[in-house]
Amino acid sequence: MPEVAFESMEGSEQLQSGKVSEQLSIAMPEWLSQQWETLKHDQAALYTTIAVLFVTLLTLFIVTRVTFKRKKSKTVLLVGLNGAGKTALFYQLRDGTTHQGAVTSMEPNADTFILHSETSKKGKVKPVHVVDVPGHPKLRPQLEELLPKSCCLVFVVDALDFMPHVRAAAEYLYELLTNKEVVKRRIPILLTCNKMDKITAHSSNFIKGQLEKELNKLRKSRTSVSAADVSSEISLGVQGEVFNFTQCSNKITIAEVSALTGKVEQVEQFIREYV
Amino acid sequence: MLEQFLIFTRGGLVLWSCLEVGKALKGSPVDALIKTCLLEERAGDSSFQYDAAGAGYTLKWRFHNELGLVFVAVYQRMLHLLYVDELLEKVMREFSILFVPTRTVYHDFDDTYRQLLKAAEANSHFKRVGQHRHIDNPRKGSESQARNAQTGRKSDKSAGKSSGSNDDGADEDGEADGSKFGPVGYSNGTGNGHANGNKANGLGSTKSGRSSASGSSSDEDSVAHKTSSENAFDVSKLAKLRNNKSKKATSGMEGPKGTSKDDAVSKKPQKKNRVWGDAPPPSKLDFTDPVSVDQGDDGVDIAVVEKGLSLMDKDDDDESFRVEDMMVEVEKENGGKKAASKKGWLTSLVQSVAGKPALEYADLEPALKIFKERLMTKNVAADIAEKLCDSVAASLVGKKQGSFTRITTTVQAAMEESLVRILTPKRSVDILRDVHQAKEVGRPYTIVFVGVNGVGKSTNLAKVAYWLQQHDIKVMMAACDTFRSGAVEQLRTHARRLQIPIFERGYEKDPAVVARDAIYEAKRTKQDVVLVDTAGRMQDNEPLMRALSKLINMNDPDLVLFVGEALVGNDGVHQLTQFNQKLADLSSTSSQTQSIDGILLTKFDTIDDKVGAALSMVYTSGAPVMFVGCGQNYTDLKKLNIKSVMKSLLT
């Protein structure tokens, strides 16, 4: 049967081929072969049939494509280093509590939910799709697959234990800021300083300053020195000026939160702004 | 006593934990377990040791792949708790009944856990007493087990009837466990058995599970009685497992040699395609320059090399290491046939359409064996291939298989994922950035090249020097190979050709002192990088290893680069472990032990697609491959292309 069907396609393109129609009339049921006979005589009808079929398929294809795409880029990504508090933030946003704490993630946490603070709200509230990307460097390749679907990024930084990890954090941020996808679609980033409930936590201004400084250094070592290195990388900020976040094409805002105590309004606001 | 019992999802959310009151754990052993063990594909190991200040813990774990749960038990290393494995199994069984994906709090599990723990402790006590008897006669044990299970069921029923209201619902739990959770108990308990023997065993295990559950809720006496049956079952299982293992080992030897040959034949023409940088004109192949042959350095003409970019800087997508996917398909086909032939075609067809409920070890075994052999033909060290397969199996057992997928495909996907994970470096390997960091502080960045004899330390040191020089970094060489004749002269020649200053003190000097002086000198003359060449040494040569340890501990280099040949097979693992071990053991100051930070893989152009050494070395040391030497020119230094290595390993 499949062979016959295939040939019928070809036959319809060439239009006159008695052999094919003969084969068809044998293989097809009675009424279909009758239809075929009439179609063969009336060429205009044949053309219209094909045209209608073609148009229907095309529209179907486009419609599915569009809906699929729109669905695609509605994801909020929680990224950041290992131990910054992404998983805690994820559950804080979803359930309003961090449960009994978290350990290093081995897989992304993903869920579509209505933000916990909005569950009591009346009226229709749109659910958000949030993905918590593991921070361990070995699991970082997973981010590449998730970025095309994202609409905004929440970069979580550990404000308490910040200084020992400043270089690693800056490196991660650099990778994000020079990522093709991020730059092309200008994905907004929220720089989230987590663990602000602790007394010894650094202030967001300090963290911002330190990160800018580190990024500036990184930019130097990656662009001017290794210009010959894989040049697909996009340069960061304005050349010849000291780097700061306002130079980025995408919007970068900064927030102070505490996933543990539930002070996450700024993240919620940010998410609502872009979803 | 157990310090902590933890249940968490693979996403990292702690669902339930039991921490002994008043005992906070020192350090974070669970995070360490995940980072250094589970994410490095060592999940096939049986336990993990964690050292914190003043405490040593042993951790054991189980995966429940279908539900995506991880169970971890932490206990003091000094206490050899025998019941931990059993407890883990039981807790896993009990908890998976309770588990609902949306639920995150399981306070009601406390009681169940306490009972299980009590039963397990009592059991282990009994085990110690009665071990010998049962080991003697496993079959008898399993018979008695069946009998016991029967009686156990009876007593269970009566207990349930009489005291159903008195007990706090644990009885019903026990019942539910036995009946509902039969299939999972079966897959966990005897996953290693053959398909035939499996069923009988599985029945037994569910029965025993029921009996033990009921026992824990009824009086202590019957606990002891029934646990003996459980124990017997365990022992017989062990024996079976051992048999299986040995079978596996022997059948593993008779690999499909035909396929590997085919591989070699079809790969051969590819070798021609290699792009050799910018090939130098024939005259340049002659590196001896006539003037410098007669006596040394007296300001004679210097042949400066100008050969364009180091390959490090070129796009990695160069075709030389590309492997066609065609072979994957062929092999896949083969693998599929082999796997399918074990079962009837009808069942496999039905399964392929409907999708299997849960993968079992027996299902995975044939596919894993194929992959293991394939890895070994690619020059991966034997025990590493084995460990990797175990780890992949651990991550797949119990998982749901999608419809229209073959087991080989599933295993292949898991294998690819874990290979990429292994080869991806833990930290950034941007040497240039580190060099600049050091430059800001105003000290030279020191790289020490270590390795066994004749792997190409000096040659690749020159290549690295050339690459750094290309990036406007001031490089100095230090000739600390004061042992082999001609080593200093060889390095001097390289230095002259690259126009790089060299620090040398002749032969018969202590290399550690030479290196120290070199670093001082570099600081004085404001050099950015010092490349320290050391003498090659066999990893078992104690005095030489001690000398190396001294050199490293004295100078505290920023980077210890292990130079290894890509040709090496099983010995590569030994080399790396020994080097790492000796560096740690022989260091005088115990405060900060230097270990190998990175790997330079040499002679990569000579191995075609047998890239297994890269995997072996990275897996054993955890250090990333920073450079790959792939030719004789200064430009022949590359970055490791993880994807292409992964592909060639699995073709």
PDB file of N, CA, C and O in Angstrom, chain A residues 82 87 91 94-95 98-107 109 136-139 141 167 171 214 217-218 221-222 225-226 228-230, chain B residues 8 10-17 31 34-35 39-40 70 104 312-313 315 421-422 424 426 428 430 432-434 436-437 440 471 639:
ATOM      1  N   ASN A  82      26.538  27.384  42.348  1.00  0.00           N
ATOM      2  CA  ASN A  82      26.224  26.362  43.314  1.00  0.00           C
ATOM      3  C   ASN A  82      26.093  26.951  44.724  1.00  0.00           C
ATOM      4  O   ASN A  82      26.981  27.647  45.178  1.00  0.00           O
ATOM      5  N   THR A  87      17.479  26.855  44.352  1.00  0.00           N
ATOM      6  CA  THR A  87      16.405  25.899  44.643  1.00  0.00           C
ATOM      7  C   THR A  87      15.504  26.439  45.743  1.00  0.00           C
ATOM      8  O   THR A  87      14.276  26.313  45.681  1.00  0.00           O
ATOM      9  N   TYR A  91      11.398  27.225  45.401  1.00  0.00           N
ATOM     10  CA  TYR A  91      10.302  26.745  46.241  1.00  0.00           C
ATOM     11  C   TYR A  91       9.643  27.881  47.009  1.00  0.00           C
ATOM     12  O   TYR A  91       8.457  27.822  47.312  1.00  0.00           O
ATOM     13  N   ARG A  94       7.217  29.202  44.613  1.00  0.00           N
ATOM     14  CA  ARG A  94       6.117  28.304  44.304  1.00  0.00           C
ATOM     15  C   ARG A  94       5.208  28.079  45.507  1.00  0.00           C
ATOM     16  O   ARG A  94       3.996  28.179  45.414  1.00  0.00           O
ATOM     17  N   ASP A  95       5.851  27.733  46.640  1.00  0.00           N
ATOM     18  CA  ASP A  95       5.059  27.307  47.784  1.00  0.00           C
ATOM     19  C   ASP A  95       5.047  28.308  48.932  1.00  0.00           C
ATOM     20  O   ASP A  95       4.340  28.119  49.906  1.00  0.00           O
ATOM     21  N   THR A  98      10.590  27.314  52.045  1.00  0.00           N
ATOM     22  CA  THR A  98      11.718  26.572  51.477  1.00  0.00           C
ATOM     23  C   THR A  98      11.720  25.127  51.967  1.00  0.00           C
ATOM     24  O   THR A  98      12.684  24.413  51.788  1.00  0.00           O
ATOM     25  N   HIS A  99      10.645  24.727  52.624  1.00  0.00           N
ATOM     26  CA  HIS A  99      10.556  23.372  53.163  1.00  0.00           C
ATOM     27  C   HIS A  99      11.703  23.106  54.128  1.00  0.00           C
ATOM     28  O   HIS A  99      11.995  23.933  54.970  1.00  0.00           O
ATOM     29  N   GLN A 100      12.375  21.991  53.942  1.00  0.00           N
ATOM     30  CA  GLN A 100      13.439  21.673  54.905  1.00  0.00           C
ATOM     31  C   GLN A 100      14.828  21.919  54.336  1.00  0.00           C
ATOM     32  O   GLN A 100      15.768  21.209  54.628  1.00  0.00           O
ATOM     33  N   GLY A 101      14.927  22.930  53.504  1.00  0.00           N
ATOM     34  CA  GLY A 101      16.223  23.232  52.933  1.00  0.00           C
ATOM     35  C   GLY A 101      16.469  22.420  51.675  1.00  0.00           C
ATOM     36  O   GLY A 101      15.607  21.693  51.216  1.00  0.00           O
ATOM     37  N   ALA A 102      17.655  22.587  51.130  1.00  0.00           N
ATOM     38  CA  ALA A 102      17.960  21.923  49.874  1.00  0.00           C
ATOM     39  C   ALA A 102      19.418  21.516  49.852  1.00  0.00           C
ATOM     40  O   ALA A 102      20.232  22.076  50.584  1.00  0.00           O
ATOM     41  N   VAL A 103      19.725  20.558  49.034  1.00  0.00           N
ATOM     42  CA  VAL A 103      21.117  20.177  48.798  1.00  0.00           C
ATOM     43  C   VAL A 103      21.443  20.474  47.339  1.00  0.00           C
ATOM     44  O   VAL A 103      20.573  20.910  46.591  1.00  0.00           O
ATOM     45  N   THR A 104      22.686  20.235  46.947  1.00  0.00           N
ATOM     46  CA  THR A 104      23.097  20.523  45.578  1.00  0.00           C
ATOM     47  C   THR A 104      22.206  19.794  44.573  1.00  0.00           C
ATOM     48  O   THR A 104      21.986  18.597  44.693  1.00  0.00           O
ATOM     49  N   SER A 105      21.693  20.539  43.616  1.00  0.00           N
ATOM     50  CA  SER A 105      20.789  19.936  42.634  1.00  0.00           C
ATOM     51  C   SER A 105      21.570  19.131  41.610  1.00  0.00           C
ATOM     52  O   SER A 105      22.661  19.513  41.207  1.00  0.00           O
ATOM     53  N   MET A 106      20.977  18.030  41.213  1.00  0.00           N
ATOM     54  CA  MET A 106      21.577  17.237  40.141  1.00  0.00           C
ATOM     55  C   MET A 106      20.801  17.376  38.846  1.00  0.00           C
ATOM     56  O   MET A 106      21.276  17.030  37.782  1.00  0.00           O
ATOM     57  N   GLU A 107      19.577  17.834  38.979  1.00  0.00           N
ATOM     58  CA  GLU A 107      18.732  18.019  37.798  1.00  0.00           C
ATOM     59  C   GLU A 107      18.012  19.350  37.945  1.00  0.00           C
ATOM     60  O   GLU A 107      17.826  19.829  39.057  1.00  0.00           O
ATOM     61  N   ASN A 109      15.030  21.897  38.387  1.00  0.00           N
ATOM     62  CA  ASN A 109      13.657  21.871  38.881  1.00  0.00           C
ATOM     63  C   ASN A 109      12.839  22.729  37.937  1.00  0.00           C
ATOM     64  O   ASN A 109      13.175  23.882  37.709  1.00  0.00           O
ATOM     65  N   HIS A 136      26.125  23.704  39.472  1.00  0.00           N
ATOM     66  CA  HIS A 136      27.422  23.026  39.399  1.00  0.00           C
ATOM     67  C   HIS A 136      28.002  23.145  37.997  1.00  0.00           C
ATOM     68  O   HIS A 136      27.293  22.941  37.012  1.00  0.00           O
ATOM     69  N   PRO A 137      29.293  23.498  37.889  1.00  0.00           N
ATOM     70  CA  PRO A 137      29.881  23.722  36.577  1.00  0.00           C
ATOM     71  C   PRO A 137      29.713  22.551  35.619  1.00  0.00           C
ATOM     72  O   PRO A 137      29.581  22.741  34.417  1.00  0.00           O
ATOM     73  N   LYS A 138      29.704  21.337  36.158  1.00  0.00           N
ATOM     74  CA  LYS A 138      29.584  20.183  35.266  1.00  0.00           C
ATOM     75  C   LYS A 138      28.195  20.089  34.642  1.00  0.00           C
ATOM     76  O   LYS A 138      27.999  19.387  33.670  1.00  0.00           O
ATOM     77  N   LEU A 139      27.239  20.742  35.260  1.00  0.00           N
ATOM     78  CA  LEU A 139      25.883  20.666  34.731  1.00  0.00           C
ATOM     79  C   LEU A 139      25.520  21.898  33.923  1.00  0.00           C
ATOM     80  O   LEU A 139      24.396  22.068  33.502  1.00  0.00           O
ATOM     81  N   PRO A 141      26.308  22.889  30.899  1.00  0.00           N
ATOM     82  CA  PRO A 141      25.865  22.761  29.505  1.00  0.00           C
ATOM     83  C   PRO A 141      24.348  22.703  29.334  1.00  0.00           C
ATOM     84  O   PRO A 141      23.839  23.038  28.273  1.00  0.00           O
ATOM     85  N   ARG A 167      34.980  35.625  41.687  1.00  0.00           N
ATOM     86  CA  ARG A 167      35.529  35.383  40.352  1.00  0.00           C
ATOM     87  C   ARG A 167      34.664  34.403  39.574  1.00  0.00           C
ATOM     88  O   ARG A 167      34.370  34.602  38.401  1.00  0.00           O
ATOM     89  N   GLU A 171      32.588  35.113  36.216  1.00  0.00           N
ATOM     90  CA  GLU A 171      32.811  34.316  35.017  1.00  0.00           C
ATOM     91  C   GLU A 171      31.488  33.808  34.437  1.00  0.00           C
ATOM     92  O   GLU A 171      31.270  33.857  33.226  1.00  0.00           O
ATOM     93  N   GLU A 214      35.163  42.865  38.325  1.00  0.00           N
ATOM     94  CA  GLU A 214      35.636  41.569  37.852  1.00  0.00           C
ATOM     95  C   GLU A 214      35.332  41.384  36.369  1.00  0.00           C
ATOM     96  O   GLU A 214      36.155  40.870  35.614  1.00  0.00           O
ATOM     97  N   LYS A 217      37.806  43.175  34.288  1.00  0.00           N
ATOM     98  CA  LYS A 217      39.058  42.421  34.164  1.00  0.00           C
ATOM     99  C   LYS A 217      38.902  41.287  33.173  1.00  0.00           C
ATOM    100  O   LYS A 217      39.759  41.061  32.317  1.00  0.00           O
ATOM    101  N   LEU A 218      37.803  40.603  33.311  1.00  0.00           N
ATOM    102  CA  LEU A 218      37.545  39.454  32.441  1.00  0.00           C
ATOM    103  C   LEU A 218      37.505  39.877  30.988  1.00  0.00           C
ATOM    104  O   LEU A 218      38.048  39.209  30.122  1.00  0.00           O
ATOM    105  N   SER A 221      40.983  40.342  29.708  1.00  0.00           N
ATOM    106  CA  SER A 221      41.755  39.128  29.448  1.00  0.00           C
ATOM    107  C   SER A 221      41.147  38.307  28.325  1.00  0.00           C
ATOM    108  O   SER A 221      41.834  37.580  27.638  1.00  0.00           O
ATOM    109  N   ARG A 222      39.857  38.459  28.112  1.00  0.00           N
ATOM    110  CA  ARG A 222      39.254  37.616  27.078  1.00  0.00           C
ATOM    111  C   ARG A 222      39.233  38.278  25.709  1.00  0.00           C
ATOM    112  O   ARG A 222      39.238  37.605  24.711  1.00  0.00           O
ATOM    113  N   VAL A 225      43.509  40.335  24.933  1.00  0.00           N
ATOM    114  CA  VAL A 225      44.615  39.392  24.900  1.00  0.00           C
ATOM    115  C   VAL A 225      44.337  38.242  23.949  1.00  0.00           C
ATOM    116  O   VAL A 225      45.146  37.898  23.105  1.00  0.00           O
ATOM    117  N   SER A 226      43.172  37.666  24.089  1.00  0.00           N
ATOM    118  CA  SER A 226      42.917  36.489  23.272  1.00  0.00           C
ATOM    119  C   SER A 226      41.970  36.829  22.138  1.00  0.00           C
ATOM    120  O   SER A 226      40.965  36.171  21.932  1.00  0.00           O
ATOM    121  N   ALA A 228      42.477  36.414  19.235  1.00  0.00           N
ATOM    122  CA  ALA A 228      42.522  35.352  18.237  1.00  0.00           C
ATOM    123  C   ALA A 228      41.664  34.163  18.643  1.00  0.00           C
ATOM    124  O   ALA A 228      41.279  33.355  17.823  1.00  0.00           O
ATOM    125  N   ASP A 229      41.373  34.078  19.925  1.00  0.00           N
ATOM    126  CA  ASP A 229      40.555  32.956  20.401  1.00  0.00           C
ATOM    127  C   ASP A 229      39.177  33.025  19.770  1.00  0.00           C
ATOM    128  O   ASP A 229      38.766  34.076  19.283  1.00  0.00           O
ATOM    129  N   VAL A 230      38.522  31.904  19.861  1.00  0.00           N
ATOM    130  CA  VAL A 230      37.218  31.737  19.215  1.00  0.00           C
ATOM    131  C   VAL A 230      36.472  33.076  19.164  1.00  0.00           C
ATOM    132  O   VAL A 230      35.982  33.576  20.166  1.00  0.00           O
TER     133      VAL A 230
ATOM    134  N   PHE B   8      16.031  13.169  49.434  1.00  0.00           N
ATOM    135  CA  PHE B   8      15.829  14.383  48.636  1.00  0.00           C
ATOM    136  C   PHE B   8      15.605  14.034  47.171  1.00  0.00           C
ATOM    137  O   PHE B   8      15.909  12.933  46.726  1.00  0.00           O
ATOM    138  N   ARG B  10      16.098  14.624  43.019  1.00  0.00           N
ATOM    139  CA  ARG B  10      17.281  14.920  42.203  1.00  0.00           C
ATOM    140  C   ARG B  10      17.396  16.415  41.937  1.00  0.00           C
ATOM    141  O   ARG B  10      18.454  16.919  41.623  1.00  0.00           O
ATOM    142  N   GLY B  11      16.284  17.098  42.053  1.00  0.00           N
ATOM    143  CA  GLY B  11      16.325  18.555  41.908  1.00  0.00           C
ATOM    144  C   GLY B  11      16.961  19.232  43.111  1.00  0.00           C
ATOM    145  O   GLY B  11      17.319  20.400  43.048  1.00  0.00           O
ATOM    146  N   GLY B  12      17.111  18.526  44.212  1.00  0.00           N
ATOM    147  CA  GLY B  12      17.820  19.077  45.355  1.00  0.00           C
ATOM    148  C   GLY B  12      16.955  19.438  46.541  1.00  0.00           C
ATOM    149  O   GLY B  12      17.459  19.914  47.549  1.00  0.00           O
ATOM    150  N   LEU B  13      15.651  19.211  46.454  1.00  0.00           N
ATOM    151  CA  LEU B  13      14.796  19.575  47.581  1.00  0.00           C
ATOM    152  C   LEU B  13      14.793  18.451  48.612  1.00  0.00           C
ATOM    153  O   LEU B  13      14.551  17.293  48.297  1.00  0.00           O
ATOM    154  N   VAL B  14      15.054  18.820  49.861  1.00  0.00           N
ATOM    155  CA  VAL B  14      15.045  17.825  50.928  1.00  0.00           C
ATOM    156  C   VAL B  14      13.594  17.517  51.287  1.00  0.00           C
ATOM    157  O   VAL B  14      12.828  18.409  51.639  1.00  0.00           O
ATOM    158  N   LEU B  15      13.225  16.248  51.162  1.00  0.00           N
ATOM    159  CA  LEU B  15      11.846  15.872  51.449  1.00  0.00           C
ATOM    160  C   LEU B  15      11.687  15.455  52.900  1.00  0.00           C
ATOM    161  O   LEU B  15      10.721  15.767  53.556  1.00  0.00           O
ATOM    162  N   TRP B  16      12.668  14.738  53.368  1.00  0.00           N
ATOM    163  CA  TRP B  16      12.568  14.234  54.718  1.00  0.00           C
ATOM    164  C   TRP B  16      13.977  14.010  55.235  1.00  0.00           C
ATOM    165  O   TRP B  16      14.846  13.541  54.503  1.00  0.00           O
ATOM    166  N   SER B  17      14.210  14.384  56.469  1.00  0.00           N
ATOM    167  CA  SER B  17      15.529  14.119  57.020  1.00  0.00           C
ATOM    168  C   SER B  17      15.401  13.773  58.485  1.00  0.00           C
ATOM    169  O   SER B  17      14.491  14.226  59.166  1.00  0.00           O
ATOM    170  N   ASP B  31      26.448  17.547  50.457  1.00  0.00           N
ATOM    171  CA  ASP B  31      26.809  18.349  49.283  1.00  0.00           C
ATOM    172  C   ASP B  31      28.092  17.828  48.653  1.00  0.00           C
ATOM    173  O   ASP B  31      28.219  17.769  47.433  1.00  0.00           O
ATOM    174  N   ILE B  34      27.420  14.769  46.609  1.00  0.00           N
ATOM    175  CA  ILE B  34      26.827  15.044  45.300  1.00  0.00           C
ATOM    176  C   ILE B  34      27.863  15.606  44.348  1.00  0.00           C
ATOM    177  O   ILE B  34      27.986  15.182  43.210  1.00  0.00           O
ATOM    178  N   LYS B  35      28.647  16.556  44.867  1.00  0.00           N
ATOM    179  CA  LYS B  35      29.586  17.242  43.976  1.00  0.00           C
ATOM    180  C   LYS B  35      30.709  16.334  43.528  1.00  0.00           C
ATOM    181  O   LYS B  35      31.064  16.315  42.359  1.00  0.00           O
ATOM    182  N   LEU B  39      28.096  13.486  40.802  1.00  0.00           N
ATOM    183  CA  LEU B  39      28.199  14.239  39.551  1.00  0.00           C
ATOM    184  C   LEU B  39      29.443  13.881  38.761  1.00  0.00           C
ATOM    185  O   LEU B  39      29.617  14.322  37.652  1.00  0.00           O
ATOM    186  N   GLU B  40      30.334  13.092  39.354  1.00  0.00           N
ATOM    187  CA  GLU B  40      31.532  12.685  38.614  1.00  0.00           C
ATOM    188  C   GLU B  40      31.379  11.252  38.131  1.00  0.00           C
ATOM    189  O   GLU B  40      32.358  10.565  37.885  1.00  0.00           O
ATOM    190  N   VAL B  70      16.672  10.427  45.909  1.00  0.00           N
ATOM    191  CA  VAL B  70      17.963   9.952  46.386  1.00  0.00           C
ATOM    192  C   VAL B  70      17.859   9.757  47.889  1.00  0.00           C
ATOM    193  O   VAL B  70      17.317  10.605  48.592  1.00  0.00           O
ATOM    194  N   THR B 104       5.465  17.799  49.668  1.00  0.00           N
ATOM    195  CA  THR B 104       6.847  18.102  50.041  1.00  0.00           C
ATOM    196  C   THR B 104       7.130  17.874  51.515  1.00  0.00           C
ATOM    197  O   THR B 104       8.262  17.999  51.944  1.00  0.00           O
ATOM    198  N   MET B 312      45.865  26.381  19.231  1.00  0.00           N
ATOM    199  CA  MET B 312      45.010  26.673  20.377  1.00  0.00           C
ATOM    200  C   MET B 312      44.014  27.763  20.038  1.00  0.00           C
ATOM    201  O   MET B 312      42.927  27.824  20.579  1.00  0.00           O
ATOM    202  N   ASP B 313      44.456  28.698  19.163  1.00  0.00           N
ATOM    203  CA  ASP B 313      43.635  29.867  18.905  1.00  0.00           C
ATOM    204  C   ASP B 313      42.709  29.688  17.725  1.00  0.00           C
ATOM    205  O   ASP B 313      41.897  30.535  17.426  1.00  0.00           O
ATOM    206  N   ASP B 315      39.812  27.871  15.372  1.00  0.00           N
ATOM    207  CA  ASP B 315      38.517  27.298  15.664  1.00  0.00           C
ATOM    208  C   ASP B 315      38.642  25.805  15.871  1.00  0.00           C
ATOM    209  O   ASP B 315      39.315  25.120  15.124  1.00  0.00           O
ATOM    210  N   ARG B 421      29.583  15.080  30.941  1.00  0.00           N
ATOM    211  CA  ARG B 421      29.686  15.604  32.292  1.00  0.00           C
ATOM    212  C   ARG B 421      31.081  15.366  32.870  1.00  0.00           C
ATOM    213  O   ARG B 421      31.634  16.217  33.541  1.00  0.00           O
ATOM    214  N   ILE B 422      31.632  14.202  32.570  1.00  0.00           N
ATOM    215  CA  ILE B 422      32.968  13.915  33.093  1.00  0.00           C
ATOM    216  C   ILE B 422      33.988  14.857  32.470  1.00  0.00           C
ATOM    217  O   ILE B 422      34.828  15.430  33.150  1.00  0.00           O
ATOM    218  N   THR B 424      33.633  17.734  31.045  1.00  0.00           N
ATOM    219  CA  THR B 424      33.477  19.169  31.286  1.00  0.00           C
ATOM    220  C   THR B 424      34.253  19.548  32.547  1.00  0.00           C
ATOM    221  O   THR B 424      34.067  18.924  33.580  1.00  0.00           O
ATOM    222  N   LYS B 426      35.562  21.232  35.974  1.00  0.00           N
ATOM    223  CA  LYS B 426      34.841  21.709  37.148  1.00  0.00           C
ATOM    224  C   LYS B 426      34.989  23.213  37.323  1.00  0.00           C
ATOM    225  O   LYS B 426      34.130  23.880  37.839  1.00  0.00           O
ATOM    226  N   SER B 428      37.006  26.957  35.670  1.00  0.00           N
ATOM    227  CA  SER B 428      37.410  27.503  34.381  1.00  0.00           C
ATOM    228  C   SER B 428      38.864  27.143  34.108  1.00  0.00           C
ATOM    229  O   SER B 428      39.674  27.043  35.022  1.00  0.00           O
ATOM    230  N   ASP B 430      40.811  28.856  32.019  1.00  0.00           N
ATOM    231  CA  ASP B 430      41.330  29.993  31.284  1.00  0.00           C
ATOM    232  C   ASP B 430      42.663  30.406  31.890  1.00  0.00           C
ATOM    233  O   ASP B 430      42.715  31.207  32.821  1.00  0.00           O
ATOM    234  N   LEU B 432      45.029  32.136  30.557  1.00  0.00           N
ATOM    235  CA  LEU B 432      45.378  33.527  30.261  1.00  0.00           C
ATOM    236  C   LEU B 432      44.841  34.468  31.327  1.00  0.00           C
ATOM    237  O   LEU B 432      45.516  35.408  31.754  1.00  0.00           O
ATOM    238  N   ARG B 433      43.639  34.162  31.781  1.00  0.00           N
ATOM    239  CA  ARG B 433      43.036  35.019  32.787  1.00  0.00           C
ATOM    240  C   ARG B 433      43.806  34.913  34.102  1.00  0.00           C
ATOM    241  O   ARG B 433      44.072  35.914  34.764  1.00  0.00           O
ATOM    242  N   ASP B 434      44.158  33.697  34.453  1.00  0.00           N
ATOM    243  CA  ASP B 434      44.911  33.500  35.686  1.00  0.00           C
ATOM    244  C   ASP B 434      46.257  34.204  35.611  1.00  0.00           C
ATOM    245  O   ASP B 434      46.738  34.760  36.597  1.00  0.00           O
ATOM    246  N   HIS B 436      46.903  36.874  33.965  1.00  0.00           N
ATOM    247  CA  HIS B 436      46.694  38.310  34.162  1.00  0.00           C
ATOM    248  C   HIS B 436      46.409  38.651  35.606  1.00  0.00           C
ATOM    249  O   HIS B 436      46.816  39.705  36.100  1.00  0.00           O
ATOM    250  N   GLN B 437      45.716  37.732  36.243  1.00  0.00           N
ATOM    251  CA  GLN B 437      45.441  37.911  37.667  1.00  0.00           C
ATOM    252  C   GLN B 437      46.760  38.007  38.438  1.00  0.00           C
ATOM    253  O   GLN B 437      46.960  38.894  39.264  1.00  0.00           O
ATOM    254  N   GLU B 440      48.686  41.210  37.880  1.00  0.00           N
ATOM    255  CA  GLU B 440      48.217  42.353  38.662  1.00  0.00           C
ATOM    256  C   GLU B 440      48.817  42.362  40.045  1.00  0.00           C
ATOM    257  O   GLU B 440      49.138  43.415  40.600  1.00  0.00           O
ATOM    258  N   HIS B 471      50.236  35.647  22.840  1.00  0.00           N
ATOM    259  CA  HIS B 471      49.292  36.513  23.520  1.00  0.00           C
ATOM    260  C   HIS B 471      49.993  37.609  24.301  1.00  0.00           C
ATOM    261  O   HIS B 471      49.495  38.074  25.316  1.00  0.00           O
ATOM    262  N   LYS B 639      42.909  22.817  22.083  1.00  0.00           N
ATOM    263  CA  LYS B 639      42.005  22.559  23.203  1.00  0.00           C
ATOM    264  C   LYS B 639      41.295  21.241  22.931  1.00  0.00           C
ATOM    265  O   LYS B 639      41.131  20.857  21.783  1.00  0.00           O
TER     266      LYS B 639
END
